[in-house]
Structures are given as structure tokens and as C-alpha cells.
Amino acid sequence: MFDGIVGQLEHFRNMMEGYVDQTETAGYIVSQQYYSALIENEQDTLEKLNEERDQLVASLNDAVNSGTIAKESEAWFDLQSQINDVSEAIQDSTTSIIEFKNEMRQLEWDIFDKFQEAVSGITTESDFLVDLMSNDKLFDDHGQITDQGKATMGLHTVNYNTYMSQADEYRKAIDELNKEIEKDPYNQTLLERRKELLELQQESIIAAEDEKEALRDLVSDGIDAELDSLQELINKYSDLLDSQHDMYQYQQEIAEKQKEIADLEKQLAAYQGDDSEEGAANRQDLQNQLNEARQDMEETLFDRSINEQKKLLDELYSDFESTLNMRLDNIDLLLTDIIGNVNSESSAIRDTIIAEADDVGYKLTESMNTIWGDGSKLMNVITTYGNNFTSAVTGVQTAINNLKDIIQKAIDESNKQAANNISNTNKTNSSSSSSSSSSSNSSSNTSTASKPVSSQGDGKPNIGDAVTYVNGKYYYTSGGGSPTGSQMLGQTVYITRIKNGTSKPYHIARDKAGTRPLGWVALSQLKGYRTGIKAIPEDDLVWTNEGGDPETIIRKDGSILTPVKRGDSVYSTEAHNNLWDMANDPSEFIKKNLDVSGSTLPKPDVAQSQINNTISINIPIDKVLDYNDFIRQMQNDPKAEKLIQSIAFDQLTGRGKMGKYKVNFNN
């Protein structure tokens, strides 16, 4: 019985493991429902194995206590070996439950890792697009960012948001794992998984910081380009001032030469009409001094003007450089500004990315299209990391959620298929079990009897029948009150009383006389053909040789393959039929072979024997009231016993069938 039950459970397990292999081979996500079913099935197996071991131990103890089996005898070791086999099976079953739970947990981890792998595809594509535009000018000659520069900056912010989203998911997974570790602090598998998640979280955070650094470098490159443009402008202006200074000096040199010429001309004129040479000389000298003073003042003013303008230009560059570099010093503020700019120009960035991809024949993935939108509605592409970061409605988070939905749909489909497979397997097992149970019940437990009868092997439970106690507990009363135990479960017991109309109408005991009672059970708890049956009504699996007592099974075509040993006897067909008739209905057998009414025996068959003498016998039976009285008298009469023995066994021992007529009833 236990082999049959455990066999069904093992079949279910094999089917589930087969479905898991099929799912993996087909490239689909394995449903956790398979492992839930496997765990439940293995728990049933464990329960049955424990029940079997308990019954085997009880059987061994009962056999030892009753003296049926001697301790450390061959039979004792055989039964102990069976117990050991079941104990090892229990251990294997317990290990299987642990393994299935680990597989179920690993499957959950694998799904999480698969989701993170899908999300990593966003950063991989972003890096590809950044590399694609790396040969383009990201800033123009004046330090102004180009469309490619804006797109590159936008892609870096997408990576930043994606990495921080992954880091947040790792944080949540670690929090859940810590709860399991609190319950099982020394589980190395859980500790290794937490270490793995911590490392992945750290990698995601570092990657996000690298993206922030890339953005700062990008802004720094823009500032450097802008400062270079300013410096070039300042240098040009400075060159212009130097040119103006040179022109001024040239003009001064020309003016001096003109003055010298004029002085010579004036001297010539003065010689022609100067009446007072001393006065004229004094006036001229004063005029010259005045002109030199004015010229010197003009040169001083011009030089000062040039120097001040150069100083202002130098300060302008320094102040502008400091102002620009201040943006780089506060990376978080810089990131906030960049995110705002990227969101405001997302449409233009999207167009640039699509154009760059089209140039090389690349088509953006669904995730990248989701991130940048289709232009039909306004939505922020990215956001800064903080509270409710993963719940913000952004293009990046929407794309991540869509990837999660895709995986969830695959899981749902797998669960649906698993539910169908599990249901179909359960139906097959239930149908098989029901068919077997129905067949067994129809042949061995089909009716009840209310009084002792002489059973003739018709499969009906009767008082005195030896049956197998197969399941459940026996009770103290026939109404099912006070359960008293399950000793002798799986072993041969005897029906000693029957009380129809109750929930537990059959009383069982260890012995046929009922001196070692057990309790009351239902018909469904009993099975067996211990009383024998002459013709099986339909194909079936039946219990035989219960308790070690031998039984003979004969095919309907008359053939039987039977192991025999030297010295064994084989009954002829006639002897077998006589033995069967006499053993199962002795009264009818006697009536056929003995004329009770006339107290005379029928004449022997001449063809079978040459003995033709007539033997008359008288059997004194006082007060014979009916047939039953006659039988009771015969049960106590040794002469009748000799007659029956002669009828039943003379032919078996080779004496012929006429010996029954030679029994002397006069003595």
C-alpha cells in the first residue's frame, strides 16, 4: 500500500521536474508554482514515509514482544533493514524539501537579476549613443554647446537616473533579505546573496557618480572652450590697443618732425623781420616749454588709458573664469541645472539622437523611445535622486517599469501554464487512484453481515474474516468515540463483531477469538481476500497470503505456475474439488457423500472399484430435531471425523475414493 502511494507521489514529482526541464529548454521563465507543488508533494511523501516507519517499528516491536520474531534473527534483521530503508528515504525526502525551497528562492533571485539585466540595457544603449557622437563637436568655437553636446549631456543624465534606480532596487532587495537573515542568521547562502547585492549596489552608486563626473567634465570642457574664446577676444583687443599705441607714437614722431621744420621756417622768418631778438627769443622759449608740457601730459594720459584697459581685460577673464568654475565646485547644483535643461529641451535632444542613429542605420529600442517620449505629451525625462525617486513619473522610470511589466507578463504566462500542468497531473493521479480504489472496494468491501456466517470467500466482511487494516485509527465505540490508536496498521487483523447502522460498524482484534481487541473501524479501513473466493468477478489487485498464511491462486483457464520442492504433493482436480467443497461447506459435502436419512451409503462405482459389498452403519443420534442438530452431533463424534478424513484425504494419499465405505461405525 505504501509503495503504491509513494509511487504515485514520486510520479507527480517526476512530472513536475519534467515540466521544469521543458520550460527551461524552451527558454521560458520557470514558474514558482512547480516548486510549490513539489514542496507540497514531498511533504505528503514525508508524511507517508513517517507513517510507514512508525508502522514497521510497531510491527517489529509487536513481533518481538509476542515471540513471533526473535531479536537479531534473520527475520528481525530483514524487518530492521526495511525500517532503515524507510528512514533513509525520510532523510532524502527532507533534503528534497530543502532543495525545492532553495530552488524556489533562487528562482525569485534569478527573476530579480534578470530584471536588473534588462534595465542595464538602457545604460548600454546610452553608452553606445554617446560613443556614436563622440567624434562630433560638442561645443562651437565660441564655447556654446551644440545639439550633439546637449544630446550627450542628456544621455549621461539618463544613465545617472538608471544607475540610481538600480541602486534603490538593490537597497530594497537587501532590506527584504535582512529579514530572512534575522530568522536564519547562519545561513551561508543568504549571507553570500547579501554580499552579492551589496557589491552590486555599490557598483551602481559608483557608476552613477561616474556619470555625474562625466557631466562635470562635459561642462568643464564647455567652460574651457568659452574661456578660450574670451581669451582670444581679449588678445585681439589687446593687439588693437598696442596698434593704437604704435600709431600714436608714429603720429608723435611725425608731429615732432613737422615741428622741427616749422621751427626752422620760423627761424628763417624771424631773421627777416625781428626787431627785438632778445624778446622774440624769450617768447619762443616759453612757447616751446608750454608745448612740451602739453605733449608730455597727453602721452601720460594715453599710456594710462592703455594700461587700465588691459587691466580691465585681465580682470574680466579672471572673474569670468571664477564664475564659470563655481558651477563645477557644487556638483549637485550643477546636476540640478543640467537636469532642468535636459527636461526643457528633451524634444530637441530626441530629434538629435534619432538623427544620429539613423545615420548609421540603428533603430532605437523601445526603452530609449519611451525615455525621450514621442513629443505628443510633456513629461520629464529624468529627476534628481531623493525621496520617492523610483515612484516619480519620468521617462526613465516609465521605461524601467515597462521592462518590469514585460518580465511579469512572462511570469504570469508561465504560472498559467504551470497551473494547467499541475491540475492535469493531479487529475490523472486522482483518476488512477479512484479507479484502483473503486476496483478494490468492489471486490473486497461490498457488503456487510450482521451475524456470524461461514464465509465462502465472496469478498464480504464477516465475523471471523482475516482482513488487512489499511488506514486511519480505530475507535473505542462503534459511534466513533474516543480514538484509541492505530496499532497493527498495515497488518492482518480479524473481524470479531459487526454492528450495522453505526459509523464504525466493524470491530477488529489481533486474534480471531477477540481476546486481544483493538477497536471499531469503518469498512473503508479494511481490505483483503483472506477468506478466499472461488471466482474473481473482475480484474483487480487483491491482498493474498496475509499474515504469512499460504493461499492458492488458480487461473480461470485452469493453469497455475507453482514453485514446488522435493517431497511436495500435487492434488488432482477431483481431489482439489473435494478439498474445496469440504473445506468451505462441510455440511453440504457430507450430505452429498452420505445418505443421512437412511443411514446407508450409496453403492460404490463398479467402474472405479471391484469392491461391491454393501456396508450398513448405524449412527445413534438422540433427539435429532433438525439438520443443525445433526451437524452439532457429528462435530462431537470421532467416527464422523474419521469418515470426513477418509473422504477428503484418501485420494490425496493414493488410497482411492472407496476408503470412506470401510469406516467401521459399530465400534
XYZ file of C-alpha atoms in Angstrom:
667
model
C 0.000 0.000 0.000
C 2.750 2.428 0.983
C 4.775 1.577 -2.104
C 1.729 2.364 -4.210
C 1.059 5.691 -2.506
C 4.690 6.775 -2.530
C 4.943 5.621 -6.135
C 2.113 7.957 -7.103
C 3.804 10.799 -5.238
C 7.100 10.043 -6.979
C 5.300 10.050 -10.323
C 3.915 13.506 -9.551
C 7.391 14.688 -8.608
C 8.876 13.331 -11.830
C 6.160 15.051 -13.851
C 6.801 18.401 -12.149
C 10.561 18.154 -12.622
C 9.938 17.215 -16.252
C 7.821 20.334 -16.736
C 10.610 22.431 -15.191
C 13.129 20.941 -17.640
C 10.777 21.542 -20.560
C 10.250 25.157 -19.560
C 13.974 25.816 -19.229
C 14.740 24.068 -22.507
C 12.096 26.134 -24.300
C 13.710 29.323 -22.948
C 10.863 30.442 -20.703
C 10.806 31.580 -17.092
C 10.141 28.672 -14.743
C 7.054 29.153 -12.590
C 7.416 29.061 -8.824
C 4.157 27.100 -8.758
C 6.062 23.998 -9.847
C 8.255 24.203 -6.769
C 5.277 24.979 -4.529
C 3.616 21.818 -5.841
C 6.844 19.849 -5.435
C 7.222 21.001 -1.829
C 3.625 20.102 -1.004
C 4.003 16.735 -2.739
C 7.247 15.996 -0.908
C 5.621 16.904 2.409
C 2.907 14.324 1.649
C 5.632 11.825 0.811
C 7.406 12.598 4.065
C 4.178 12.136 6.000
C 3.551 8.728 4.395
C 7.129 7.620 4.958
C 6.946 8.574 8.626
C 3.670 6.701 8.904
C 5.193 3.655 7.227
C 8.231 3.719 9.504
C 6.030 4.003 12.599
C 4.009 1.004 11.489
C 7.119 -1.018 10.684
C 8.611 -0.214 14.080
C 5.323 -1.133 15.779
C 5.176 -4.366 13.802
C 8.722 -5.253 14.780
C 8.051 -4.490 18.433
C 4.818 -6.490 18.420
C 6.528 -9.426 16.733
C 9.397 -9.375 19.229
C 7.064 -8.984 22.210
C 4.818 -11.803 21.043
C 7.767 -14.078 20.360
C 6.978 -14.373 16.652
C 10.385 -12.933 15.759
C 13.495 -13.364 17.838
C 15.724 -10.352 18.306
C 18.708 -10.312 15.924
C 17.301 -13.216 13.973
C 17.265 -13.215 10.174
C 13.629 -12.064 10.130
C 14.466 -9.386 12.694
C 17.322 -8.063 10.565
C 15.137 -8.170 7.431
C 12.466 -6.047 9.062
C 15.075 -3.759 10.592
C 16.566 -3.317 7.112
C 13.148 -2.248 5.840
C 12.919 0.283 8.660
C 16.393 1.588 7.800
C 15.436 1.947 4.133
C 12.388 3.984 5.060
C 14.476 6.129 7.452
C 16.915 6.871 4.649
C 14.007 7.702 2.353
C 12.712 10.110 5.005
C 16.106 11.776 5.099
C 16.184 12.053 1.304
C 12.660 13.471 1.285
C 13.580 16.068 3.912
C 16.615 17.053 1.847
C 14.422 17.342 -1.248
C 12.098 19.764 0.544
C 15.081 21.929 1.482
C 16.363 21.777 -2.094
C 12.972 22.700 -3.548
C 12.716 25.670 -1.188
C 16.213 26.749 -2.218
C 15.292 26.377 -5.894
C 12.153 28.407 -5.343
C 14.138 31.149 -3.609
C 16.853 31.032 -6.270
C 14.192 31.367 -8.951
C 12.983 34.555 -7.268
C 16.559 35.846 -7.175
C 17.087 34.917 -10.818
C 13.991 36.867 -11.824
C 15.274 39.904 -9.907
C 18.675 39.577 -11.589
C 17.017 39.178 -14.985
C 15.115 42.407 -14.385
C 18.317 44.248 -13.439
C 19.995 42.842 -16.532
C 17.160 44.196 -18.669
C 17.471 47.627 -17.008
C 21.220 47.601 -17.676
C 20.346 47.507 -21.355
C 19.312 51.173 -21.045
C 22.789 52.283 -19.930
C 24.422 50.055 -22.540
C 22.436 51.747 -25.296
C 23.131 55.196 -23.865
C 26.873 54.493 -23.839
C 26.644 53.356 -27.452
C 24.919 56.594 -28.491
C 27.419 58.700 -26.532
C 30.298 56.967 -28.324
C 28.481 57.468 -31.603
C 28.523 61.261 -31.112
C 31.985 61.445 -29.538
C 33.603 62.454 -32.853
C 31.176 65.338 -33.311
C 31.895 68.840 -31.970
C 30.081 69.145 -28.660
C 30.878 72.913 -28.396
C 31.322 75.550 -31.120
C 34.252 77.967 -31.467
C 32.655 80.375 -29.012
C 32.172 77.688 -26.338
C 28.455 77.297 -26.956
C 27.095 73.722 -26.623
C 25.937 72.069 -29.859
C 22.930 69.784 -30.428
C 25.231 66.772 -30.148
C 26.601 68.184 -26.907
C 23.093 68.557 -25.483
C 22.199 65.011 -26.533
C 25.381 63.655 -24.955
C 24.616 65.510 -21.755
C 21.059 64.148 -21.800
C 22.265 60.567 -22.256
C 24.618 60.902 -19.282
C 21.714 62.073 -17.119
C 19.681 59.065 -18.299
C 22.495 56.796 -17.161
C 22.670 58.604 -13.824
C 18.950 58.082 -13.213
C 19.116 54.434 -14.318
C 22.056 53.557 -12.068
C 20.456 55.233 -9.055
C 17.193 53.422 -9.755
C 19.072 50.122 -9.777
C 20.856 51.053 -6.556
C 17.475 51.745 -4.981
C 16.159 48.346 -6.123
C 19.221 46.658 -4.628
C 18.570 48.504 -1.363
C 15.008 47.184 -1.226
C 16.180 43.640 -2.001
C 18.797 43.840 0.754
C 16.153 45.029 3.246
C 13.985 42.005 2.420
C 16.968 39.673 2.620
C 17.927 41.040 6.023
C 14.518 39.939 7.334
C 15.267 36.366 6.249
C 18.750 36.533 7.766
C 17.265 37.620 11.087
C 15.293 34.359 11.132
C 18.227 32.269 9.863
C 21.413 34.189 10.776
C 23.879 31.405 9.941
C 22.562 30.523 6.508
C 25.614 30.922 4.267
C 23.527 31.085 1.095
C 21.625 34.103 2.417
C 24.820 35.783 3.620
C 26.517 35.267 0.250
C 23.482 36.667 -1.549
C 23.502 39.764 0.654
C 27.199 40.256 -0.055
C 26.488 39.978 -3.774
C 23.653 42.520 -3.614
C 25.760 44.934 -1.565
C 28.525 44.799 -4.156
C 26.033 45.391 -6.963
C 24.515 48.323 -5.084
C 27.978 49.791 -4.581
C 28.789 49.347 -8.257
C 25.549 51.099 -9.253
C 26.233 54.042 -6.941
C 29.822 54.378 -8.211
C 28.560 54.185 -11.787
C 26.045 56.954 -11.047
C 28.841 59.076 -9.536
C 30.917 58.444 -12.648
C 28.043 59.785 -14.746
C 27.939 62.908 -12.564
C 31.681 63.276 -13.072
C 31.208 62.847 -16.820
C 28.638 65.638 -16.767
C 31.006 67.884 -14.828
C 33.784 67.130 -17.297
C 31.409 67.962 -20.119
C 30.502 71.285 -18.528
C 34.173 71.915 -17.794
C 35.001 71.351 -21.438
C 32.324 73.887 -22.337
C 33.734 76.408 -19.855
C 37.242 75.905 -21.177
C 36.016 76.455 -24.718
C 34.181 79.586 -23.624
C 37.236 80.940 -21.773
C 39.438 80.195 -24.736
C 37.068 82.186 -26.899
C 37.141 85.096 -24.417
C 40.917 84.978 -24.191
C 41.147 85.115 -27.925
C 38.870 88.140 -27.944
C 40.926 89.845 -25.230
C 44.144 89.121 -27.055
C 42.751 90.650 -30.207
C 41.616 93.741 -28.347
C 44.980 93.990 -26.642
C 46.672 93.777 -30.006
C 44.390 96.566 -31.208
C 45.389 98.736 -28.278
C 49.062 98.054 -28.970
C 48.485 99.027 -32.575
C 46.801 102.221 -31.474
C 49.761 102.963 -29.217
C 52.196 102.416 -32.074
C 50.116 104.652 -34.328
C 50.106 107.336 -31.690
C 53.901 107.181 -31.346
C 54.212 107.345 -35.110
C 51.966 110.387 -35.149
C 54.080 111.931 -32.443
C 57.248 111.357 -34.400
C 55.677 112.975 -37.467
C 54.499 115.872 -35.356
C 57.998 116.368 -33.926
C 59.500 116.434 -37.394
C 56.833 118.852 -38.561
C 57.599 120.953 -35.525
C 61.303 120.952 -36.342
C 60.523 122.037 -39.888
C 58.196 124.707 -38.566
C 60.832 125.877 -36.143
C 63.346 126.200 -38.942
C 60.832 128.070 -41.029
C 60.036 130.368 -38.116
C 63.763 130.992 -37.506
C 64.192 131.941 -41.156
C 61.152 134.239 -40.929
C 62.389 135.689 -37.691
C 65.680 136.627 -39.213
C 63.840 138.529 -41.936
C 61.829 140.909 -39.677
C 62.795 140.633 -35.999
C 63.475 143.965 -34.434
C 63.999 142.610 -30.867
C 65.917 139.496 -30.929
C 66.055 139.060 -27.131
C 62.265 139.451 -26.673
C 61.466 137.187 -29.524
C 63.817 134.596 -28.170
C 62.233 134.676 -24.762
C 58.747 134.336 -26.142
C 59.761 131.443 -28.292
C 61.422 129.658 -25.439
C 58.327 129.913 -23.252
C 56.121 128.692 -26.073
C 58.290 125.667 -26.601
C 58.206 124.750 -22.938
C 54.430 125.021 -22.939
C 54.107 122.787 -25.968
C 56.409 120.136 -24.496
C 54.405 120.116 -21.258
C 51.182 119.588 -23.136
C 52.689 116.811 -25.198
C 54.076 115.042 -22.163
C 50.675 115.196 -20.437
C 48.954 113.732 -23.486
C 51.416 110.830 -23.677
C 50.951 110.121 -19.997
C 47.160 110.073 -20.323
C 47.269 107.744 -23.320
C 49.658 105.278 -21.679
C 47.474 105.225 -18.571
C 44.391 104.574 -20.687
C 46.042 101.617 -22.421
C 47.243 100.116 -19.140
C 43.840 100.457 -17.486
C 42.057 98.796 -20.401
C 44.490 95.853 -20.331
C 43.986 95.523 -16.610
C 40.244 95.522 -17.027
C 40.500 92.824 -19.683
C 42.648 90.690 -17.410
C 40.184 91.091 -14.556
C 37.293 90.318 -16.882
C 38.857 86.946 -17.812
C 39.671 86.114 -14.226
C 36.206 86.987 -12.956
C 34.513 85.091 -15.785
C 36.712 82.043 -15.187
C 35.901 82.097 -11.459
C 32.191 82.461 -12.139
C 32.156 79.503 -14.530
C 34.279 77.297 -12.294
C 31.983 77.927 -9.348
C 29.389 75.787 -11.174
C 31.839 72.893 -11.160
C 32.545 73.156 -7.439
C 28.905 72.301 -6.488
C 28.240 69.185 -8.493
C 24.748 68.631 -7.048
C 23.653 72.137 -8.003
C 25.238 71.666 -11.395
C 23.365 68.370 -11.831
C 20.085 70.010 -10.885
C 20.682 72.736 -13.500
C 21.603 70.177 -16.139
C 18.521 68.036 -15.398
C 16.338 71.115 -15.748
C 17.934 71.996 -19.089
C 17.666 68.419 -20.387
C 13.965 68.187 -19.470
C 13.212 71.542 -21.097
C 14.996 70.573 -24.318
C 14.034 66.884 -24.384
C 12.227 67.162 -27.705
C 15.257 68.644 -29.485
C 17.543 66.089 -27.840
C 15.264 63.272 -29.014
C 15.431 64.549 -32.597
C 19.220 64.722 -32.435
C 19.548 61.181 -31.048
C 17.210 59.759 -33.712
C 19.098 61.587 -36.474
C 22.487 60.334 -35.244
C 21.143 56.763 -35.016
C 19.596 56.931 -38.478
C 22.920 57.995 -39.962
C 24.390 54.601 -39.054
C 21.217 52.559 -39.660
C 20.477 51.997 -35.979
C 16.931 51.883 -34.600
C 16.341 52.981 -31.032
C 14.970 50.381 -28.641
C 11.515 50.632 -27.136
C 13.037 51.687 -23.817
C 15.001 54.576 -25.344
C 11.931 55.748 -27.272
C 9.912 55.647 -24.057
C 12.533 57.680 -22.194
C 12.523 60.552 -24.676
C 8.820 60.362 -25.488
C 7.113 60.857 -28.802
C 6.535 64.595 -28.454
C 2.766 64.172 -28.010
C 2.872 64.955 -24.294
C 5.194 66.718 -21.916
C 6.956 64.503 -19.417
C 10.200 64.928 -17.529
C 12.869 62.595 -18.819
C 14.815 62.457 -15.572
C 14.718 63.685 -11.985
C 17.139 64.157 -9.109
C 17.679 61.325 -6.649
C 15.758 61.602 -3.378
C 12.555 60.555 -1.662
C 10.082 58.642 -3.845
C 12.723 58.572 -6.560
C 11.514 55.317 -8.128
C 7.873 56.408 -7.991
C 8.434 59.647 -9.935
C 6.719 59.797 -13.322
C 9.688 60.262 -15.643
C 10.694 58.822 -18.970
C 13.472 56.779 -17.385
C 11.290 55.316 -14.633
C 8.482 54.613 -17.093
C 10.898 52.653 -19.287
C 12.149 50.717 -16.243
C 8.590 49.926 -15.156
C 7.760 48.752 -18.675
C 10.669 46.305 -18.543
C 9.365 45.045 -15.211
C 5.905 44.604 -16.738
C 7.341 42.597 -19.636
C 9.036 40.195 -17.233
C 5.898 39.998 -15.090
C 3.813 39.090 -18.136
C 6.247 36.286 -18.911
C 5.916 35.115 -15.298
C 2.120 35.276 -15.455
C 2.073 33.214 -18.643
C 4.416 30.671 -17.091
C 2.241 30.493 -13.967
C -0.834 29.940 -16.123
C 0.806 27.061 -17.975
C 2.123 25.623 -14.720
C -1.340 25.716 -13.150
C -2.742 23.755 -16.095
C 0.062 21.190 -15.968
C -0.294 20.726 -12.210
C -4.075 20.412 -12.477
C -3.864 17.858 -15.289
C -1.291 15.802 -13.393
C -3.442 15.855 -10.261
C -6.492 14.772 -12.275
C -4.559 11.882 -13.802
C -3.346 10.715 -10.407
C -6.787 11.116 -8.850
C -8.426 9.184 -11.686
C -5.902 6.375 -11.362
C -6.244 6.238 -7.588
C -10.030 6.346 -7.731
C -10.119 3.552 -10.299
C -7.861 1.347 -8.208
C -9.726 2.123 -5.007
C -13.090 1.547 -6.618
C -11.973 -1.766 -8.076
C -10.549 -2.901 -4.767
C -13.611 -1.862 -2.833
C -15.976 -3.533 -5.278
C -14.274 -6.879 -4.860
C -13.417 -6.924 -1.175
C -15.661 -4.489 0.686
C -19.047 -4.585 -0.985
C -21.483 -5.618 1.750
C -21.919 -6.246 5.444
C -23.177 -9.078 7.634
C -24.949 -8.845 10.954
C -24.355 -12.361 12.305
C -21.627 -14.971 12.154
C -21.696 -16.881 8.906
C -19.497 -19.446 7.365
C -17.601 -17.312 4.883
C -17.130 -18.786 1.452
C -14.669 -16.238 0.038
C -17.278 -13.951 -1.533
C -15.400 -10.756 -0.572
C -17.972 -9.777 2.060
C -16.794 -8.753 5.538
C -17.951 -11.352 8.041
C -17.187 -12.176 11.638
C -14.050 -14.288 11.749
C -12.647 -12.921 8.499
C -8.935 -12.121 8.392
C -8.510 -8.702 6.772
C -5.833 -6.026 6.368
C -6.152 -2.877 8.480
C -5.052 -0.293 5.858
C -5.651 3.245 7.131
C -6.963 5.571 9.811
C -7.445 4.945 13.522
C -9.680 2.531 15.355
C -12.157 3.841 17.928
C -13.349 2.801 21.360
C -17.006 2.800 20.304
C -18.789 1.953 17.080
C -20.052 5.522 17.009
C -16.522 6.802 16.500
C -15.913 8.000 20.027
C -12.528 8.287 21.723
C -9.925 7.181 19.156
C -7.611 4.685 20.729
C -4.792 4.233 18.253
C -3.533 2.638 15.061
C -1.562 -0.424 16.157
C -1.412 -3.246 13.621
C -1.863 -0.704 10.799
C -0.957 -2.403 7.542
C -1.135 -5.834 9.164
C -3.621 -8.703 9.358
C -6.425 -8.423 11.926
C -9.729 -10.237 12.474
C -13.330 -9.057 12.411
C -14.819 -10.132 15.743
C -18.056 -8.152 15.887
C -20.330 -6.256 13.491
C -22.799 -3.547 14.465
C -24.679 -2.270 11.402
C -26.090 1.234 11.306
C -23.110 2.868 13.041
C -20.274 4.975 11.680
C -17.656 2.393 12.697
C -19.549 -0.929 12.423
C -16.611 -3.393 12.388
C -14.707 -4.423 15.485
C -11.200 -5.757 14.892
C -8.790 -7.688 17.065
C -5.332 -9.229 16.845
C -6.745 -12.732 17.104
C -9.792 -14.458 15.696
C -11.244 -15.143 19.136
C -11.145 -11.458 20.040
C -9.058 -11.937 23.188
C -6.711 -9.144 22.070
C -9.131 -6.464 20.883
C -8.191 -3.247 19.088
C -11.307 -1.179 18.323
C -14.055 -0.201 15.876
C -13.364 0.860 12.266
C -15.211 1.676 9.059
C -15.349 -0.654 6.064
C -13.064 1.664 4.058
C -10.304 0.971 6.576
C -10.327 -2.771 5.839
C -9.272 -4.708 2.765
C -8.429 -8.274 1.862
C -9.486 -11.679 0.456
C -8.278 -13.671 3.418
C -11.386 -15.859 3.346
C -10.796 -16.758 -0.272
C -13.006 -16.515 -3.341
C -13.645 -19.188 -5.921
C -14.076 -16.854 -8.916
C -12.859 -13.222 -9.074
C -15.719 -11.165 -10.584
C -13.441 -8.694 -12.396
C -9.772 -7.767 -12.897
C -8.354 -6.393 -9.683
C -5.347 -6.110 -7.362
C -6.019 -8.087 -4.191
C -4.270 -8.943 -0.944
C -3.255 -12.608 -0.576
C -1.145 -14.609 1.877
C -1.888 -12.037 4.602
C -0.040 -12.705 7.807
C 2.209 -15.226 6.093
C -0.588 -17.840 5.739
C -0.448 -19.582 2.334
C -3.210 -19.257 -0.242
C -3.557 -20.731 -3.684
C -4.463 -18.657 -6.759
C -5.872 -20.568 -9.725
C -6.423 -19.070 -13.169
C -9.829 -19.482 -14.755
C -8.261 -21.465 -17.613
C -7.036 -23.972 -15.025
C -3.310 -23.290 -15.405
C -1.128 -22.289 -12.483
C 2.627 -21.861 -12.178
C 3.567 -23.012 -8.696
C 7.022 -23.449 -7.123
C 7.378 -26.958 -5.579
C 10.074 -28.794 -3.637
C 11.047 -32.440 -3.399
C 8.533 -34.378 -1.346
C 5.665 -31.918 -2.050
C 2.279 -33.281 -3.224
C 0.140 -32.093 -6.125
C -3.596 -32.654 -5.764
C -5.566 -33.908 -8.724
C -8.532 -31.913 -9.978
C -11.004 -34.229 -8.270
C -9.063 -34.141 -5.007
C -8.817 -30.383 -5.228
C -12.586 -30.032 -5.791
C -13.327 -32.381 -2.896
C -10.983 -30.417 -0.672
C -12.546 -27.118 -1.708
C -16.135 -28.335 -1.221
C -15.406 -29.956 2.108
C -13.374 -27.019 3.467
C -15.835 -24.330 2.502
C -19.175 -26.154 3.054
C -18.650 -29.350 5.047
C -22.364 -29.906 5.708
C -23.261 -29.889 2.015
C -20.233 -32.029 1.257
C -21.373 -34.634 3.821
C -24.928 -34.588 2.519
C -23.678 -35.352 -0.984
C -21.483 -38.203 0.143
C -23.627 -39.664 2.979
C -27.297 -40.625 2.995
C -28.213 -39.424 6.469
C -31.905 -40.212 6.285
C -31.426 -43.940 5.643
C -28.123 -44.270 7.433
C -26.811 -46.192 4.415
C -24.053 -45.311 1.973
C -24.524 -45.392 -1.792
C -23.114 -48.307 -3.648
C -19.609 -47.754 -4.953
C -18.939 -47.103 -8.601
C -18.175 -50.501 -10.144
C -16.089 -48.901 -12.837
C -13.851 -47.372 -10.221
C -13.586 -50.358 -7.830
C -14.175 -54.143 -7.627
C -15.481 -53.868 -4.052
C -19.233 -54.391 -4.271
C -20.174 -55.351 -0.764
C -22.762 -53.251 0.979
C -21.809 -51.745 4.319
C -24.579 -50.748 6.679
C -23.911 -48.357 9.517
C -25.995 -47.020 12.339
C -25.229 -43.649 13.854
C -27.091 -43.239 17.131
C -28.247 -39.650 17.365
C -30.683 -38.861 20.139
C -33.348 -36.260 19.681
C -32.413 -35.098 16.199
C -34.671 -32.104 15.740
C -33.240 -30.614 12.572
C -30.206 -30.526 10.295
C -28.225 -28.201 12.563
C -28.641 -30.626 15.477
C -27.265 -33.340 13.231
C -24.201 -31.269 12.382
C -23.513 -30.448 16.025
C -23.721 -34.174 16.873
C -21.272 -35.001 14.135
C -18.841 -32.333 15.371
C -18.552 -34.248 18.641
C -18.436 -37.766 17.122
C -14.890 -39.159 16.412
C -16.354 -41.694 13.944
C -17.791 -38.897 11.838
C -14.398 -37.194 11.928
C -12.770 -40.399 10.570
C -15.349 -40.563 7.794
C -14.692 -36.975 6.728
C -10.941 -37.505 6.815
C -11.297 -40.571 4.610
C -13.481 -38.711 2.134
C -11.121 -35.744 1.975
C -7.652 -37.299 2.086
C -7.717 -40.954 0.880
C -7.472 -39.956 -2.733
C -4.756 -37.423 -1.923
C -2.601 -40.163 -0.411
C -3.230 -42.670 -3.230
C -5.704 -44.968 -1.414
C -8.578 -44.334 -3.818
C -12.015 -42.981 -3.109
C -13.598 -46.165 -1.765
C -11.969 -45.984 1.649
C -14.847 -43.968 3.035
C -17.036 -47.097 2.788
C -14.688 -49.080 5.022
C -15.102 -46.906 8.090
C -16.412 -49.053 10.946
C -19.114 -47.187 12.822
C -20.022 -50.171 15.053
C -17.018 -49.781 17.315
